[in-house]
Structures are given as C-alpha cells and as structure tokens.
JSON list of C-alpha atoms in Angstrom, two decimals:
[
{"chain": "H", "resi": 1, "resn": "MET", "atom": "CA", "xyz": [-0.01, 0.00, -0.02]},
{"chain": "H", "resi": 2, "resn": "PHE", "atom": "CA", "xyz": [2.77, 2.42, 0.96]},
{"chain": "H", "resi": 3, "resn": "LEU", "atom": "CA", "xyz": [4.65, 1.54, -2.28]},
{"chain": "H", "resi": 4, "resn": "VAL", "atom": "CA", "xyz": [1.58, 2.36, -4.34]},
{"chain": "H", "resi": 5, "resn": "MET", "atom": "CA", "xyz": [1.05, 5.69, -2.54]},
{"chain": "H", "resi": 6, "resn": "ARG", "atom": "CA", "xyz": [4.73, 6.64, -3.05]},
{"chain": "H", "resi": 7, "resn": "SER", "atom": "CA", "xyz": [4.59, 5.71, -6.69]},
{"chain": "H", "resi": 8, "resn": "LEU", "atom": "CA", "xyz": [1.47, 7.87, -7.16]},
{"chain": "H", "resi": 9, "resn": "LEU", "atom": "CA", "xyz": [3.24, 10.77, -5.40]},
{"chain": "H", "resi": 10, "resn": "VAL", "atom": "CA", "xyz": [6.22, 10.54, -7.80]},
{"chain": "H", "resi": 11, "resn": "ILE", "atom": "CA", "xyz": [3.90, 10.35, -10.86]},
{"chain": "H", "resi": 12, "resn": "PHE", "atom": "CA", "xyz": [1.70, 13.23, -9.65]},
{"chain": "H", "resi": 13, "resn": "ALA", "atom": "CA", "xyz": [4.68, 15.50, -8.81]},
{"chain": "H", "resi": 14, "resn": "SER", "atom": "CA", "xyz": [6.36, 14.76, -12.17]},
{"chain": "H", "resi": 15, "resn": "VAL", "atom": "CA", "xyz": [3.22, 15.37, -14.23]},
{"chain": "H", "resi": 16, "resn": "SER", "atom": "CA", "xyz": [2.39, 18.55, -12.24]},
{"chain": "H", "resi": 17, "resn": "GLY", "atom": "CA", "xyz": [5.86, 19.90, -12.72]},
{"chain": "H", "resi": 18, "resn": "TYR", "atom": "CA", "xyz": [5.61, 19.25, -16.48]},
{"chain": "H", "resi": 19, "resn": "PHE", "atom": "CA", "xyz": [2.30, 21.10, -16.92]},
{"chain": "H", "resi": 20, "resn": "ILE", "atom": "CA", "xyz": [3.29, 24.02, -14.67]},
{"chain": "H", "resi": 21, "resn": "VAL", "atom": "CA", "xyz": [6.45, 24.71, -16.68]},
{"chain": "H", "resi": 22, "resn": "TYR", "atom": "CA", "xyz": [4.58, 24.06, -19.90]},
{"chain": "H", "resi": 23, "resn": "GLU", "atom": "CA", "xyz": [2.07, 26.82, -19.07]},
{"chain": "H", "resi": 24, "resn": "ILE", "atom": "CA", "xyz": [4.87, 29.24, -18.03]},
{"chain": "H", "resi": 25, "resn": "ALA", "atom": "CA", "xyz": [7.63, 28.61, -20.56]},
{"chain": "H", "resi": 26, "resn": "GLY", "atom": "CA", "xyz": [6.09, 26.50, -23.28]},
{"chain": "H", "resi": 27, "resn": "ASN", "atom": "CA", "xyz": [6.66, 23.01, -24.62]},
{"chain": "H", "resi": 28, "resn": "SER", "atom": "CA", "xyz": [10.42, 23.38, -25.17]},
{"chain": "H", "resi": 29, "resn": "LEU", "atom": "CA", "xyz": [11.16, 23.61, -21.45]},
{"chain": "H", "resi": 30, "resn": "ALA", "atom": "CA", "xyz": [8.36, 21.43, -20.10]},
{"chain": "H", "resi": 31, "resn": "TYR", "atom": "CA", "xyz": [10.82, 18.49, -19.50]},
{"chain": "H", "resi": 32, "resn": "ILE", "atom": "CA", "xyz": [12.58, 20.67, -16.92]},
{"chain": "H", "resi": 33, "resn": "GLY", "atom": "CA", "xyz": [9.34, 20.74, -14.92]},
{"chain": "H", "resi": 34, "resn": "LEU", "atom": "CA", "xyz": [9.08, 16.94, -15.28]},
{"chain": "H", "resi": 35, "resn": "VAL", "atom": "CA", "xyz": [12.58, 16.41, -13.86]},
{"chain": "H", "resi": 36, "resn": "SER", "atom": "CA", "xyz": [12.06, 19.03, -11.16]},
{"chain": "H", "resi": 37, "resn": "GLY", "atom": "CA", "xyz": [8.83, 17.35, -10.01]},
{"chain": "H", "resi": 38, "resn": "LEU", "atom": "CA", "xyz": [10.56, 13.99, -9.98]},
{"chain": "H", "resi": 39, "resn": "LEU", "atom": "CA", "xyz": [13.46, 15.31, -7.83]},
{"chain": "H", "resi": 40, "resn": "ILE", "atom": "CA", "xyz": [11.09, 17.10, -5.43]},
{"chain": "H", "resi": 41, "resn": "SER", "atom": "CA", "xyz": [9.05, 13.92, -4.93]},
{"chain": "H", "resi": 42, "resn": "VAL", "atom": "CA", "xyz": [12.23, 11.86, -4.25]},
{"chain": "H", "resi": 43, "resn": "LEU", "atom": "CA", "xyz": [13.45, 14.47, -1.73]},
{"chain": "H", "resi": 44, "resn": "ALA", "atom": "CA", "xyz": [9.99, 14.38, -0.05]},
{"chain": "H", "resi": 45, "resn": "LEU", "atom": "CA", "xyz": [10.24, 10.57, 0.29]},
{"chain": "H", "resi": 46, "resn": "LEU", "atom": "CA", "xyz": [13.75, 10.78, 1.72]},
{"chain": "H", "resi": 47, "resn": "PHE", "atom": "CA", "xyz": [12.53, 13.39, 4.15]},
{"chain": "H", "resi": 48, "resn": "GLU", "atom": "CA", "xyz": [9.60, 11.19, 5.16]},
{"chain": "H", "resi": 49, "resn": "ASP", "atom": "CA", "xyz": [12.02, 8.29, 5.90]},
{"chain": "H", "resi": 50, "resn": "ARG", "atom": "CA", "xyz": [14.22, 10.57, 7.95]},
{"chain": "H", "resi": 51, "resn": "VAL", "atom": "CA", "xyz": [11.30, 11.89, 10.01]},
{"chain": "H", "resi": 52, "resn": "LYS", "atom": "CA", "xyz": [10.14, 8.34, 10.81]},
{"chain": "H", "resi": 53, "resn": "ARG", "atom": "CA", "xyz": [13.53, 7.60, 12.33]},
{"chain": "H", "resi": 54, "resn": "THR", "atom": "CA", "xyz": [13.66, 10.85, 14.32]},
{"chain": "H", "resi": 55, "resn": "PRO", "atom": "CA", "xyz": [12.40, 10.98, 17.97]},
{"chain": "H", "resi": 56, "resn": "LEU", "atom": "CA", "xyz": [9.01, 12.66, 18.35]},
{"chain": "H", "resi": 57, "resn": "ARG", "atom": "CA", "xyz": [10.27, 15.50, 20.54]},
{"chain": "H", "resi": 58, "resn": "ILE", "atom": "CA", "xyz": [12.80, 16.57, 17.89]},
{"chain": "H", "resi": 59, "resn": "VAL", "atom": "CA", "xyz": [10.11, 16.43, 15.18]},
{"chain": "H", "resi": 60, "resn": "ILE", "atom": "CA", "xyz": [7.75, 18.61, 17.23]},
{"chain": "H", "resi": 61, "resn": "GLY", "atom": "CA", "xyz": [10.49, 21.04, 18.18]},
{"chain": "H", "resi": 62, "resn": "GLY", "atom": "CA", "xyz": [11.56, 21.35, 14.51]},
{"chain": "H", "resi": 63, "resn": "ALA", "atom": "CA", "xyz": [7.99, 21.87, 13.38]},
{"chain": "H", "resi": 64, "resn": "ILE", "atom": "CA", "xyz": [7.40, 24.61, 15.98]},
{"chain": "H", "resi": 65, "resn": "GLY", "atom": "CA", "xyz": [10.71, 26.31, 15.09]},
{"chain": "H", "resi": 66, "resn": "LEU", "atom": "CA", "xyz": [9.96, 26.15, 11.34]},
{"chain": "H", "resi": 67, "resn": "ILE", "atom": "CA", "xyz": [6.48, 27.70, 11.80]},
{"chain": "H", "resi": 68, "resn": "ILE", "atom": "CA", "xyz": [7.84, 30.49, 13.95]},
{"chain": "H", "resi": 69, "resn": "GLY", "atom": "CA", "xyz": [10.66, 31.13, 11.43]},
{"chain": "H", "resi": 70, "resn": "LEU", "atom": "CA", "xyz": [8.29, 31.34, 8.48]},
{"chain": "H", "resi": 71, "resn": "VAL", "atom": "CA", "xyz": [5.97, 33.75, 10.41]},
{"chain": "H", "resi": 72, "resn": "VAL", "atom": "CA", "xyz": [8.93, 35.98, 11.28]},
{"chain": "H", "resi": 73, "resn": "ALA", "atom": "CA", "xyz": [10.18, 35.83, 7.69]},
{"chain": "H", "resi": 74, "resn": "ASN", "atom": "CA", "xyz": [6.83, 36.93, 6.25]},
{"chain": "H", "resi": 75, "resn": "LEU", "atom": "CA", "xyz": [6.48, 39.76, 8.79]},
{"chain": "H", "resi": 76, "resn": "LEU", "atom": "CA", "xyz": [9.90, 41.03, 7.76]},
{"chain": "H", "resi": 77, "resn": "THR", "atom": "CA", "xyz": [9.56, 40.66, 3.96]},
{"chain": "H", "resi": 78, "resn": "TYR", "atom": "CA", "xyz": [6.02, 42.04, 3.52]},
{"chain": "H", "resi": 79, "resn": "PRO", "atom": "CA", "xyz": [6.79, 45.76, 4.16]},
{"chain": "H", "resi": 80, "resn": "VAL", "atom": "CA", "xyz": [10.12, 45.51, 2.28]},
{"chain": "H", "resi": 81, "resn": "MET", "atom": "CA", "xyz": [8.57, 43.86, -0.77]},
{"chain": "H", "resi": 82, "resn": "LEU", "atom": "CA", "xyz": [6.25, 46.84, -1.26]},
{"chain": "H", "resi": 83, "resn": "ASN", "atom": "CA", "xyz": [9.29, 48.89, -2.35]},
{"chain": "H", "resi": 84, "resn": "PHE", "atom": "CA", "xyz": [10.37, 46.48, -5.09]},
{"chain": "H", "resi": 85, "resn": "LYS", "atom": "CA", "xyz": [9.31, 47.42, -8.62]},
{"chain": "H", "resi": 86, "resn": "SER", "atom": "CA", "xyz": [10.40, 44.15, -10.23]},
{"chain": "H", "resi": 87, "resn": "ARG", "atom": "CA", "xyz": [8.19, 41.12, -9.69]},
{"chain": "H", "resi": 88, "resn": "TYR", "atom": "CA", "xyz": [11.14, 38.77, -10.06]},
{"chain": "H", "resi": 89, "resn": "ILE", "atom": "CA", "xyz": [13.22, 40.54, -7.43]},
{"chain": "H", "resi": 90, "resn": "GLU", "atom": "CA", "xyz": [10.22, 40.59, -5.16]},
{"chain": "H", "resi": 91, "resn": "LEU", "atom": "CA", "xyz": [9.77, 36.81, -5.54]},
{"chain": "H", "resi": 92, "resn": "ALA", "atom": "CA", "xyz": [13.47, 36.12, -5.12]},
{"chain": "H", "resi": 93, "resn": "ALA", "atom": "CA", "xyz": [13.67, 38.19, -1.91]},
{"chain": "H", "resi": 94, "resn": "TYR", "atom": "CA", "xyz": [10.57, 36.45, -0.56]},
{"chain": "H", "resi": 95, "resn": "LEU", "atom": "CA", "xyz": [11.92, 32.96, -1.24]},
{"chain": "H", "resi": 96, "resn": "ILE", "atom": "CA", "xyz": [15.47, 33.66, 0.02]},
{"chain": "H", "resi": 97, "resn": "THR", "atom": "CA", "xyz": [14.18, 35.26, 3.27]},
{"chain": "H", "resi": 98, "resn": "ASN", "atom": "CA", "xyz": [11.74, 32.41, 3.97]},
{"chain": "H", "resi": 99, "resn": "ILE", "atom": "CA", "xyz": [14.33, 29.74, 3.26]},
{"chain": "H", "resi": 100, "resn": "ILE", "atom": "CA", "xyz": [17.06, 31.27, 5.42]},
{"chain": "H", "resi": 101, "resn": "ILE", "atom": "CA", "xyz": [14.90, 32.26, 8.41]},
{"chain": "H", "resi": 102, "resn": "GLY", "atom": "CA", "xyz": [12.77, 29.06, 8.14]},
{"chain": "H", "resi": 103, "resn": "TYR", "atom": "CA", "xyz": [15.97, 26.96, 8.20]},
{"chain": "H", "resi": 104, "resn": "ILE", "atom": "CA", "xyz": [17.28, 28.84, 11.22]},
{"chain": "H", "resi": 105, "resn": "GLY", "atom": "CA", "xyz": [13.95, 28.29, 13.03]},
{"chain": "H", "resi": 106, "resn": "LEU", "atom": "CA", "xyz": [13.94, 24.57, 12.08]},
{"chain": "H", "resi": 107, "resn": "SER", "atom": "CA", "xyz": [17.54, 24.10, 13.31]},
{"chain": "H", "resi": 108, "resn": "ILE", "atom": "CA", "xyz": [16.94, 25.87, 16.61]},
{"chain": "H", "resi": 109, "resn": "GLY", "atom": "CA", "xyz": [13.63, 24.03, 17.15]},
{"chain": "H", "resi": 110, "resn": "MET", "atom": "CA", "xyz": [15.21, 20.61, 16.54]},
{"chain": "H", "resi": 111, "resn": "LYS", "atom": "CA", "xyz": [18.12, 21.47, 18.87]},
{"chain": "H", "resi": 112, "resn": "LYS", "atom": "CA", "xyz": [15.79, 22.64, 21.66]},
{"chain": "H", "resi": 113, "resn": "GLY", "atom": "CA", "xyz": [13.46, 19.67, 21.01]},
{"chain": "H", "resi": 114, "resn": "ASP", "atom": "CA", "xyz": [16.37, 17.32, 21.64]},
{"chain": "H", "resi": 115, "resn": "GLU", "atom": "CA", "xyz": [16.89, 18.99, 25.02]},
{"chain": "H", "resi": 116, "resn": "PHE", "atom": "CA", "xyz": [13.24, 18.71, 25.88]},
{"chain": "H", "resi": 117, "resn": "ASP", "atom": "CA", "xyz": [12.18, 16.65, 28.96]},
{"chain": "H", "resi": 118, "resn": "SER", "atom": "CA", "xyz": [10.31, 13.68, 27.50]},
{"chain": "H", "resi": 119, "resn": "GLU", "atom": "CA", "xyz": [8.94, 12.73, 30.90]},
{"chain": "H", "resi": 120, "resn": "TRP", "atom": "CA", "xyz": [7.20, 16.08, 31.23]},
{"chain": "H", "resi": 121, "resn": "PHE", "atom": "CA", "xyz": [5.89, 15.67, 27.65]},
{"chain": "H", "resi": 122, "resn": "ALA", "atom": "CA", "xyz": [4.52, 12.24, 28.53]},
{"chain": "H", "resi": 123, "resn": "LYS", "atom": "CA", "xyz": [2.90, 13.58, 31.66]},
{"chain": "H", "resi": 124, "resn": "LEU", "atom": "CA", "xyz": [1.26, 16.42, 29.69]},
{"chain": "H", "resi": 125, "resn": "PHE", "atom": "CA", "xyz": [-0.52, 13.96, 27.42]},
{"chain": "H", "resi": 126, "resn": "THR", "atom": "CA", "xyz": [-1.10, 10.96, 29.73]},
{"chain": "H", "resi": 127, "resn": "GLY", "atom": "CA", "xyz": [-1.40, 12.65, 33.13]},
{"chain": "H", "resi": 128, "resn": "HIS", "atom": "CA", "xyz": [-0.24, 9.50, 34.98]},
{"chain": "H", "resi": 129, "resn": "GLN", "atom": "CA", "xyz": [3.11, 10.31, 36.51]},
{"chain": "H", "resi": 130, "resn": "LYS", "atom": "CA", "xyz": [3.23, 12.87, 39.27]},
{"chain": "H", "resi": 131, "resn": "ASP", "atom": "CA", "xyz": [6.28, 15.17, 39.89]},
{"chain": "H", "resi": 132, "resn": "GLY", "atom": "CA", "xyz": [8.90, 13.37, 41.84]},
{"chain": "H", "resi": 133, "resn": "GLU", "atom": "CA", "xyz": [7.33, 9.97, 41.48]},
{"chain": "H", "resi": 134, "resn": "PRO", "atom": "CA", "xyz": [10.03, 7.39, 40.72]},
{"chain": "H", "resi": 135, "resn": "LYS", "atom": "CA", "xyz": [9.58, 5.37, 37.53]},
{"chain": "H", "resi": 136, "resn": "GLN", "atom": "CA", "xyz": [9.81, 2.10, 39.46]},
{"chain": "H", "resi": 137, "resn": "ALA", "atom": "CA", "xyz": [6.82, 3.08, 41.68]},
{"chain": "H", "resi": 138, "resn": "LYS", "atom": "CA", "xyz": [4.89, 4.15, 38.64]},
{"chain": "H", "resi": 139, "resn": "ALA", "atom": "CA", "xyz": [5.63, 0.96, 36.73]},
{"chain": "H", "resi": 140, "resn": "GLN", "atom": "CA", "xyz": [4.45, -1.21, 39.60]},
{"chain": "H", "resi": 141, "resn": "VAL", "atom": "CA", "xyz": [0.86, 0.04, 39.31]},
{"chain": "H", "resi": 142, "resn": "LEU", "atom": "CA", "xyz": [0.73, -0.55, 35.57]},
{"chain": "H", "resi": 143, "resn": "GLN", "atom": "CA", "xyz": [0.38, -3.76, 33.53]},
{"chain": "H", "resi": 144, "resn": "PRO", "atom": "CA", "xyz": [3.74, -5.44, 32.75]},
{"chain": "H", "resi": 145, "resn": "LEU", "atom": "CA", "xyz": [4.64, -5.42, 29.07]},
{"chain": "H", "resi": 146, "resn": "VAL", "atom": "CA", "xyz": [6.06, -8.74, 27.90]},
{"chain": "H", "resi": 147, "resn": "VAL", "atom": "CA", "xyz": [8.46, -8.06, 24.97]},
{"chain": "H", "resi": 148, "resn": "ASP", "atom": "CA", "xyz": [8.60, -10.39, 21.98]},
{"chain": "H", "resi": 149, "resn": "THR", "atom": "CA", "xyz": [11.75, -11.12, 19.93]},
{"chain": "H", "resi": 150, "resn": "SER", "atom": "CA", "xyz": [10.33, -9.52, 16.80]},
{"chain": "H", "resi": 151, "resn": "VAL", "atom": "CA", "xyz": [9.85, -6.15, 18.52]},
{"chain": "H", "resi": 152, "resn": "ILE", "atom": "CA", "xyz": [13.42, -6.10, 19.85]},
{"chain": "H", "resi": 153, "resn": "ILE", "atom": "CA", "xyz": [14.87, -6.94, 16.44]},
{"chain": "H", "resi": 154, "resn": "ASP", "atom": "CA", "xyz": [12.65, -4.34, 14.78]},
{"chain": "H", "resi": 155, "resn": "GLY", "atom": "CA", "xyz": [14.32, -1.68, 16.94]},
{"chain": "H", "resi": 156, "resn": "ARG", "atom": "CA", "xyz": [11.63, 0.98, 16.96]},
{"chain": "H", "resi": 157, "resn": "ILE", "atom": "CA", "xyz": [10.76, 0.12, 20.57]},
{"chain": "H", "resi": 158, "resn": "ALA", "atom": "CA", "xyz": [13.94, 1.95, 21.62]},
{"chain": "H", "resi": 159, "resn": "GLU", "atom": "CA", "xyz": [12.63, 5.15, 20.09]},
{"chain": "H", "resi": 160, "resn": "VAL", "atom": "CA", "xyz": [9.27, 4.72, 21.73]},
{"chain": "H", "resi": 161, "resn": "CYS", "atom": "CA", "xyz": [10.94, 4.23, 25.08]},
{"chain": "H", "resi": 162, "resn": "GLU", "atom": "CA", "xyz": [13.01, 7.38, 24.49]},
{"chain": "H", "resi": 163, "resn": "THR", "atom": "CA", "xyz": [9.77, 9.43, 24.17]},
{"chain": "H", "resi": 164, "resn": "GLY", "atom": "CA", "xyz": [8.61, 8.28, 27.56]},
{"chain": "H", "resi": 165, "resn": "PHE", "atom": "CA", "xyz": [5.16, 7.22, 26.27]},
{"chain": "H", "resi": 166, "resn": "LEU", "atom": "CA", "xyz": [5.62, 3.51, 26.99]},
{"chain": "H", "resi": 167, "resn": "GLU", "atom": "CA", "xyz": [4.42, 2.94, 30.51]},
{"chain": "H", "resi": 168, "resn": "GLY", "atom": "CA", "xyz": [4.91, -0.11, 32.71]},
{"chain": "H", "resi": 169, "resn": "THR", "atom": "CA", "xyz": [7.74, -2.50, 33.23]},
{"chain": "H", "resi": 170, "resn": "LEU", "atom": "CA", "xyz": [9.17, -4.13, 30.12]},
{"chain": "H", "resi": 171, "resn": "VAL", "atom": "CA", "xyz": [9.52, -7.83, 30.87]},
{"chain": "H", "resi": 172, "resn": "VAL", "atom": "CA", "xyz": [12.10, -9.65, 28.75]},
{"chain": "H", "resi": 173, "resn": "PRO", "atom": "CA", "xyz": [11.92, -13.46, 29.32]},
{"chain": "H", "resi": 174, "resn": "GLN", "atom": "CA", "xyz": [15.16, -15.46, 29.34]},
{"chain": "H", "resi": 175, "resn": "PHE", "atom": "CA", "xyz": [13.85, -17.63, 26.50]},
{"chain": "H", "resi": 176, "resn": "VAL", "atom": "CA", "xyz": [13.53, -14.49, 24.32]},
{"chain": "H", "resi": 177, "resn": "LEU", "atom": "CA", "xyz": [17.14, -13.66, 25.14]},
{"chain": "H", "resi": 178, "resn": "GLN", "atom": "CA", "xyz": [18.14, -17.18, 24.19]},
{"chain": "H", "resi": 179, "resn": "GLU", "atom": "CA", "xyz": [16.31, -16.85, 20.86]},
{"chain": "H", "resi": 180, "resn": "LEU", "atom": "CA", "xyz": [18.06, -13.52, 20.19]},
{"chain": "H", "resi": 181, "resn": "GLN", "atom": "CA", "xyz": [21.42, -15.04, 20.94]},
{"chain": "H", "resi": 182, "resn": "TYR", "atom": "CA", "xyz": [20.63, -18.02, 18.68]},
{"chain": "H", "resi": 183, "resn": "ILE", "atom": "CA", "xyz": [19.80, -15.66, 15.79]},
{"chain": "H", "resi": 184, "resn": "ALA", "atom": "CA", "xyz": [22.94, -13.56, 16.45]},
{"chain": "H", "resi": 185, "resn": "ASP", "atom": "CA", "xyz": [25.04, -16.80, 16.22]},
{"chain": "H", "resi": 186, "resn": "ALA", "atom": "CA", "xyz": [23.31, -18.05, 13.02]},
{"chain": "H", "resi": 187, "resn": "GLY", "atom": "CA", "xyz": [25.36, -18.93, 9.98]},
{"chain": "H", "resi": 188, "resn": "ASP", "atom": "CA", "xyz": [23.18, -16.77, 7.69]},
{"chain": "H", "resi": 189, "resn": "PRO", "atom": "CA", "xyz": [24.73, -13.29, 7.66]},
{"chain": "H", "resi": 190, "resn": "ILE", "atom": "CA", "xyz": [21.36, -11.60, 7.40]},
{"chain": "H", "resi": 191, "resn": "LYS", "atom": "CA", "xyz": [19.94, -13.46, 10.39]},
{"chain": "H", "resi": 192, "resn": "ARG", "atom": "CA", "xyz": [23.18, -12.84, 12.29]},
{"chain": "H", "resi": 193, "resn": "ALA", "atom": "CA", "xyz": [22.96, -9.09, 11.62]},
{"chain": "H", "resi": 194, "resn": "ARG", "atom": "CA", "xyz": [19.32, -9.05, 12.77]},
{"chain": "H", "resi": 195, "resn": "GLY", "atom": "CA", "xyz": [20.21, -10.88, 15.99]},
{"chain": "H", "resi": 196, "resn": "LYS", "atom": "CA", "xyz": [23.09, -8.56, 16.81]},
{"chain": "H", "resi": 197, "resn": "ARG", "atom": "CA", "xyz": [20.84, -5.57, 16.14]},
{"chain": "H", "resi": 198, "resn": "GLY", "atom": "CA", "xyz": [18.29, -6.97, 18.60]},
{"chain": "H", "resi": 199, "resn": "LEU", "atom": "CA", "xyz": [20.96, -7.36, 21.29]},
{"chain": "H", "resi": 200, "resn": "ASP", "atom": "CA", "xyz": [22.10, -3.78, 20.70]},
{"chain": "H", "resi": 201, "resn": "VAL", "atom": "CA", "xyz": [18.51, -2.52, 20.96]},
{"chain": "H", "resi": 202, "resn": "LEU", "atom": "CA", "xyz": [18.02, -4.38, 24.22]},
{"chain": "H", "resi": 203, "resn": "LYS", "atom": "CA", "xyz": [21.13, -2.83, 25.73]},
{"chain": "H", "resi": 204, "resn": "GLN", "atom": "CA", "xyz": [19.91, 0.62, 24.60]},
{"chain": "H", "resi": 205, "resn": "ILE", "atom": "CA", "xyz": [16.55, 0.02, 26.31]},
{"chain": "H", "resi": 206, "resn": "GLN", "atom": "CA", "xyz": [18.22, -1.15, 29.52]},
{"chain": "H", "resi": 207, "resn": "THR", "atom": "CA", "xyz": [20.32, 2.02, 29.75]},
{"chain": "H", "resi": 208, "resn": "ASN", "atom": "CA", "xyz": [17.33, 4.30, 29.16]},
{"chain": "H", "resi": 209, "resn": "ARG", "atom": "CA", "xyz": [16.47, 6.02, 32.44]},
{"chain": "H", "resi": 210, "resn": "LYS", "atom": "CA", "xyz": [12.86, 6.47, 31.35]},
{"chain": "H", "resi": 211, "resn": "THR", "atom": "CA", "xyz": [12.16, 2.75, 31.13]},
{"chain": "H", "resi": 212, "resn": "THR", "atom": "CA", "xyz": [12.13, -0.04, 33.69]},
{"chain": "H", "resi": 213, "resn": "VAL", "atom": "CA", "xyz": [13.39, -3.40, 32.21]},
{"chain": "H", "resi": 214, "resn": "GLU", "atom": "CA", "xyz": [13.11, -6.68, 34.00]},
{"chain": "H", "resi": 215, "resn": "ILE", "atom": "CA", "xyz": [14.81, -9.87, 32.86]},
{"chain": "H", "resi": 216, "resn": "THR", "atom": "CA", "xyz": [12.83, -12.85, 34.09]},
{"chain": "H", "resi": 217, "resn": "ASP", "atom": "CA", "xyz": [13.99, -16.48, 34.36]},
{"chain": "H", "resi": 218, "resn": "ARG", "atom": "CA", "xyz": [10.40, -17.75, 34.38]},
{"chain": "H", "resi": 219, "resn": "ASP", "atom": "CA", "xyz": [10.11, -20.54, 31.85]},
{"chain": "H", "resi": 220, "resn": "PHE", "atom": "CA", "xyz": [7.48, -23.04, 30.86]},
{"chain": "H", "resi": 221, "resn": "PRO", "atom": "CA", "xyz": [9.35, -26.29, 30.08]},
{"chain": "H", "resi": 222, "resn": "GLU", "atom": "CA", "xyz": [6.20, -28.07, 29.08]},
{"chain": "H", "resi": 223, "resn": "ILE", "atom": "CA", "xyz": [5.65, -25.54, 26.27]},
{"chain": "H", "resi": 224, "resn": "ARG", "atom": "CA", "xyz": [7.98, -25.75, 23.27]},
{"chain": "H", "resi": 225, "resn": "GLU", "atom": "CA", "xyz": [7.05, -22.73, 21.12]},
{"chain": "H", "resi": 226, "resn": "VAL", "atom": "CA", "xyz": [8.30, -19.31, 22.18]},
{"chain": "H", "resi": 227, "resn": "ASP", "atom": "CA", "xyz": [5.04, -17.62, 21.15]},
{"chain": "H", "resi": 228, "resn": "SER", "atom": "CA", "xyz": [3.02, -19.93, 23.40]},
{"chain": "H", "resi": 229, "resn": "LYS", "atom": "CA", "xyz": [5.45, -19.28, 26.26]},
{"chain": "H", "resi": 230, "resn": "LEU", "atom": "CA", "xyz": [4.90, -15.56, 25.81]},
{"chain": "H", "resi": 231, "resn": "VAL", "atom": "CA", "xyz": [1.17, -15.95, 26.04]},
{"chain": "H", "resi": 232, "resn": "ALA", "atom": "CA", "xyz": [1.50, -18.11, 29.18]},
{"chain": "H", "resi": 233, "resn": "LEU", "atom": "CA", "xyz": [3.81, -15.59, 30.85]},
{"chain": "H", "resi": 234, "resn": "ALA", "atom": "CA", "xyz": [1.53, -12.65, 29.97]},
{"chain": "H", "resi": 235, "resn": "LYS", "atom": "CA", "xyz": [-1.43, -14.50, 31.49]},
{"chain": "H", "resi": 236, "resn": "GLU", "atom": "CA", "xyz": [0.58, -15.32, 34.64]},
{"chain": "H", "resi": 237, "resn": "LEU", "atom": "CA", "xyz": [1.68, -11.68, 35.05]},
{"chain": "H", "resi": 238, "resn": "SER", "atom": "CA", "xyz": [-1.70, -10.24, 34.00]},
{"chain": "H", "resi": 239, "resn": "GLY", "atom": "CA", "xyz": [0.28, -8.25, 31.46]},
{"chain": "H", "resi": 240, "resn": "ARG", "atom": "CA", "xyz": [0.24, -7.42, 27.74]},
{"chain": "H", "resi": 241, "resn": "ILE", "atom": "CA", "xyz": [2.45, -8.62, 24.93]},
{"chain": "H", "resi": 242, "resn": "ILE", "atom": "CA", "xyz": [4.37, -6.21, 22.72]},
{"chain": "H", "resi": 243, "resn": "THR", "atom": "CA", "xyz": [4.86, -7.91, 19.34]},
{"chain": "H", "resi": 244, "resn": "ASN", "atom": "CA", "xyz": [4.96, -7.41, 15.60]},
{"chain": "H", "resi": 245, "resn": "ASP", "atom": "CA", "xyz": [3.60, -10.92, 15.06]},
{"chain": "H", "resi": 246, "resn": "ALA", "atom": "CA", "xyz": [0.00, -10.74, 13.86]},
{"chain": "H", "resi": 247, "resn": "ASN", "atom": "CA", "xyz": [-0.60, -14.26, 15.17]},
{"chain": "H", "resi": 248, "resn": "LEU", "atom": "CA", "xyz": [-0.07, -13.06, 18.71]}
]
C-alpha cells in the first residue's frame, strides 16, 4: 500500500511539474518541470523516511521552530517587498528570506526539542506520572509489558521508550534472550545481523532512564514454542504482549 502511494506521489509530482512549466515557458522547457517534479518527490520521500527515524520530541521542536521562522520571515519581507518594482526581485527576496529564516527556526527548534524533557511531555498527554514519582513506583501500578523477539529486532521500541510514552515494566523473558542469541550466532549473515541488532537494541533500552526493564527467568518447560510461552507468561503476570507478530 505504501509503495503504491509513493509511486502515485512521484507520478503526480512529475506530471504537475511538467504542466506548470509548460504553461509558463512552453513546450520546449516542459521537460525541466518533469525532472524538477521527480526530484522534489524523491526528496520528499527521503525526508519522510528521515522523520520516521527521528524521535518525536525533535520532530515537534523542529515543526514549531519552522512555523515561527516562516511567520517572522513573512512579517519582515512584507513591508520591504512593497518597495520592489520588479516582480522577479520581489519573488526572489521572498523565497530567500523564507528559506534562510525558516531553516534557522527549524535548526533551533530541533536542537531545543532534543533537550526537551520527555517525561514532562508524557505527563502532559497522559497525566499518569506525578512530579517526583520514581519510575519504578509508577511501573508497579501498571500492567507489565512482555516483549517479543520480533519487537526487539525491529528496533523501533527503543525510540518509543525514548519518548517516555511507553508505561509499565518491560519484561524480557530469558527464553527471548536465548532466541536472540541463537539468531545472532546463526550462519546466515542476514539473520546474524538481525540478531546482533536486537541485542544492541536491548542494551539501549536497559540504559534508558525513562524505562524499567526486568529480565525474568520464568520458563514453561512443558511448552515448546516461544510464542506460546509468551502468552502463558503474559497471563501469569496479567500483562500485555508487545509484538509485531500478527498471530499473537
């Protein structure tokens, strides 16, 4: 579905660029609009991918900074543009001012967003944690979250933990660790890379001060499949399972 949407975006941007330049400069230069639309759509897709991998607080900080920068740029350029007689100079001054000041606002916003206290941000939206309440005490009153191997390998859980939105103790069973280690020691280089990535993600989560992680030795020898063990452990702890597996 996402591939179809991205393909439609590229086609729409390319065709739009072609017809816009065609109306302005004629048929001889219309191909420039086609190429420009294609490049803009590719840059937009690269930007989308970068935003997906950026922590939420930095995205919000950058968006706020960009909006403020563009507002300031328009307030500054509007009275000045009234004195320009050339339409092209007016347009150039408008674009340059908005790009420069907008970029400055974006950079400052992202920098300040990175310094933002995620715990306060989480409290603002969830209203659960009180000032001065230790995360261990908070986690004890919430449902435990039993973590599946697929989520750890995926890696995005580390970013979610960094935002402070994931509440409750993350319970990592020993049999999940064993499965991770087994994948990390696999002969297939792709599987081995995924396993090592999962171990690195787990270390990152454990060092995150906003998250409580518990490694449990609880096992169910009578159950062979890891998925079934996860279900049994979640029932025993009255917790929830975090997984990417649709079957769970």
